[in-house]
Amino acid sequence: MVEHANEAFFAVIGAEDLGVRTGVPLGQLFPRGGGAGLLPLLDRVYRSGESRTGPDTRVVVGRGPSLREASFDLTCEPRLDVGGNVMGVLVTGVETTQVKQAQRLTAEHRALLEQIARQAPLEQVLDGMARAIEDLAPEEVLVSVLLAAADGRHLRHGAAPSLPDFYNRAIDGIAAGEGVGSCGTAAHRRESVIVTDIATDPFWDDFRDLAEQAGVRACWSTPILARDGSLLGTFAMYHRAPRAPQESDLALARVFAGTAALAIERHEAEQARAAAEAREQAARRDLAFLLAASTSLSSDLDYTETLRRLATACAPALAPLCTVDVVDAGRVKRLAVTAPTAREEGLLASHLPVYDAVDDAVGRVLATGQSEVARRAPTGSGPWSALRVTGYLCAPLLDRGEAFGVLTLLTTGEDAFDGHTVALAEELARRAASAALNARQYTQRAALTRDLQSGLLLPQVPTVPGTEIATYYHPAGEGLDVGGDFYDVFPLDDGAWAFMLGDVCGRGATAATTTALVRHTARAVAPLLPGPEAVVRAVNKALLDRPSSHGTGFVTLVYGHLSPVPDGGLDLTFVRAGHTHPLLIGVGREPRPVASDGLLLGITRAPDLVARRIRLQPGESLLLYTDGITEARDGAGEQFGEERLVAALAAAPCPATAPAVITALTRAVRAFTGAGGIDDDQAALVLTATPLPPDPTPDSGPGAGCRRMSR
């Protein structure tokens, strides 16, 4: 029986309006079953006479709408009479409901932060947060989180585990604006919006029926803001009945809105990082693709092969079907076709675009120089239906802004050409056009160089009585420049023949003009002057008198005259002007240089020149060569040198024919330099006296008298 209680007790149990407060059994003051946790404790104290405590005792308190379950820390002490008998119990209670709730909320909040730190999926974090608040709230509450869309002007569904699905679908995508419910308005204002009664609030005019169907009557919405103040979403708490928030409710909303902001920002940062990594990987793949394609395009200096490699690079990497068309003599020529099957390749190869047709995609791109892309088959005639073409991309191949060809990619499925593929195809077309034009220019320049070089060398070796002649010429590099080495053999009026071999300083067009000057001067004056010395002086004068625009470089030269001897052999008279010493290859003797003094030409008006006369016996040879042979280097940088040259000639068959001398020489040089290129032009001229008919005596077998002496 309640003897006395303070006002706080009656307020907690909701008994303020009861007519009788004391003299009533305690169980009647609590709601039905509400004192189930307290009454057994009182009985134990009464029966034992000992004080007892009841920590965290759960008691149902309040009445009607305010009915709730609360927690109390209870202390029960017996009241004794003079005889020590228990006359009653003094109960002191301290409500711990909010403390316990705060502890549970703190634990849940810590768990959410751990999930965020572990980078748990955003959906999981938001759903867990909503459920935790709903479970821990002392009264029923329904939590919703909406996320700001990419445009920042709309809100998308994030989490709302207890709201009906139809309601979540209906508000998914609502605008962030004034008067658009609680959440739309909060997102617009960037501040909390409290609607205590949805049925009367104007913010809910457009959503009132929807809220009624969902069974919600109040909505408190708090904006979720990033650290920079930008909108991330909204955090809303719905109630089944009209209700105004307490300060603790608002504080709770702020805490969990901040938690949601942390989770969303972490998620967006992770998405941004993943997107950046994806872009980087895509860029790396694109770069690798372009590098591989560029390497393939530039690996062959052939115009047609380069454009065929373009088609191979595009299919199937960019599209399953690919063609490359170029303009040739006013008509479109299909150079390359790539398709998955031979049948499809045949269909593409059999179709030729029309250059000036307005209904042909290739013709339009050739006319405009602009790419064309569409999600349909090309206009105009073509095997598009048989190939099941669903889209096309035509990229021009440009030469100084004018289209000379078109790269066409064709799709056959649902995939369409996006901006990335278009950009990649256009870049590849640009590189292919550059490579193809370079290849064409190289081919044209190489042909021009060959034509010019052939004009500076003997078209064919002449037939000279009593003489066998062999020549060798190999330019340095890729043959795009005219070499500076030259040779010539031409007849004189008295039955003699002139020969020369020289080296012009430099390469290219200037060297070509100097070579032509030397050869043509010698050919012009040789019939008019008495001997090689006079001819060489005339050549020197021509070099000194040439215009500076035709070059100023010097020339090294061996020039001479030869005459057959009636009984076999050759008489040679020659002048060496700064050139390498000729080598005499005798029968039975080691090859040796023929000493002859002389300064190089084009330096002084009076060069010191000395004519040298020798006779070649039948089977003997005179080798004239340029320094590109002796100065050829191996991989370690060592020069071939004169000793290796002599050794190579000594190993030649004996008696050595002129072609055999050239073969022995070139094989030795190639074996020494290996696969590497040469740094300088190489030229050689071999004059061999024709052997006499063999003597039919027994001692004249093959090779008799042909052993060469070693050094």
JSON list of C-alpha atoms in Angstrom, two decimals, residues 283-297 313 318 423-431:
[
{"chain": "A", "resi": 283, "resn": "ALA", "atom": "CA", "xyz": [44.57, 5.50, -70.52]},
{"chain": "A", "resi": 284, "resn": "ARG", "atom": "CA", "xyz": [47.39, 2.99, -70.12]},
{"chain": "A", "resi": 285, "resn": "ARG", "atom": "CA", "xyz": [45.52, 0.49, -72.29]},
{"chain": "A", "resi": 286, "resn": "ASP", "atom": "CA", "xyz": [44.87, 3.16, -74.91]},
{"chain": "A", "resi": 287, "resn": "LEU", "atom": "CA", "xyz": [48.51, 4.25, -74.83]},
{"chain": "A", "resi": 288, "resn": "ALA", "atom": "CA", "xyz": [49.71, 0.66, -75.10]},
{"chain": "A", "resi": 289, "resn": "PHE", "atom": "CA", "xyz": [47.31, 0.09, -78.00]},
{"chain": "A", "resi": 290, "resn": "LEU", "atom": "CA", "xyz": [48.46, 3.22, -79.81]},
{"chain": "A", "resi": 291, "resn": "LEU", "atom": "CA", "xyz": [52.13, 2.47, -79.19]},
{"chain": "A", "resi": 292, "resn": "ALA", "atom": "CA", "xyz": [51.76, -1.09, -80.48]},
{"chain": "A", "resi": 293, "resn": "ALA", "atom": "CA", "xyz": [49.79, 0.12, -83.49]},
{"chain": "A", "resi": 294, "resn": "SER", "atom": "CA", "xyz": [52.26, 2.94, -84.19]},
{"chain": "A", "resi": 295, "resn": "THR", "atom": "CA", "xyz": [55.17, 0.52, -83.98]},
{"chain": "A", "resi": 296, "resn": "SER", "atom": "CA", "xyz": [53.42, -1.78, -86.43]},
{"chain": "A", "resi": 297, "resn": "LEU", "atom": "CA", "xyz": [52.57, 1.11, -88.78]},
{"chain": "A", "resi": 313, "resn": "ALA", "atom": "CA", "xyz": [45.34, -2.89, -85.81]},
{"chain": "A", "resi": 318, "resn": "LEU", "atom": "CA", "xyz": [37.86, -1.25, -82.20]},
{"chain": "A", "resi": 423, "resn": "ALA", "atom": "CA", "xyz": [38.73, 9.59, -80.47]},
{"chain": "A", "resi": 424, "resn": "LEU", "atom": "CA", "xyz": [40.90, 6.47, -80.49]},
{"chain": "A", "resi": 425, "resn": "ALA", "atom": "CA", "xyz": [40.07, 5.70, -84.13]},
{"chain": "A", "resi": 426, "resn": "GLU", "atom": "CA", "xyz": [40.74, 9.31, -85.20]},
{"chain": "A", "resi": 427, "resn": "GLU", "atom": "CA", "xyz": [44.10, 9.33, -83.42]},
{"chain": "A", "resi": 428, "resn": "LEU", "atom": "CA", "xyz": [45.05, 6.02, -85.02]},
{"chain": "A", "resi": 429, "resn": "ALA", "atom": "CA", "xyz": [43.97, 7.34, -88.42]},
{"chain": "A", "resi": 430, "resn": "ARG", "atom": "CA", "xyz": [46.12, 10.43, -87.89]},
{"chain": "A", "resi": 431, "resn": "ARG", "atom": "CA", "xyz": [49.16, 8.33, -87.04]}
]
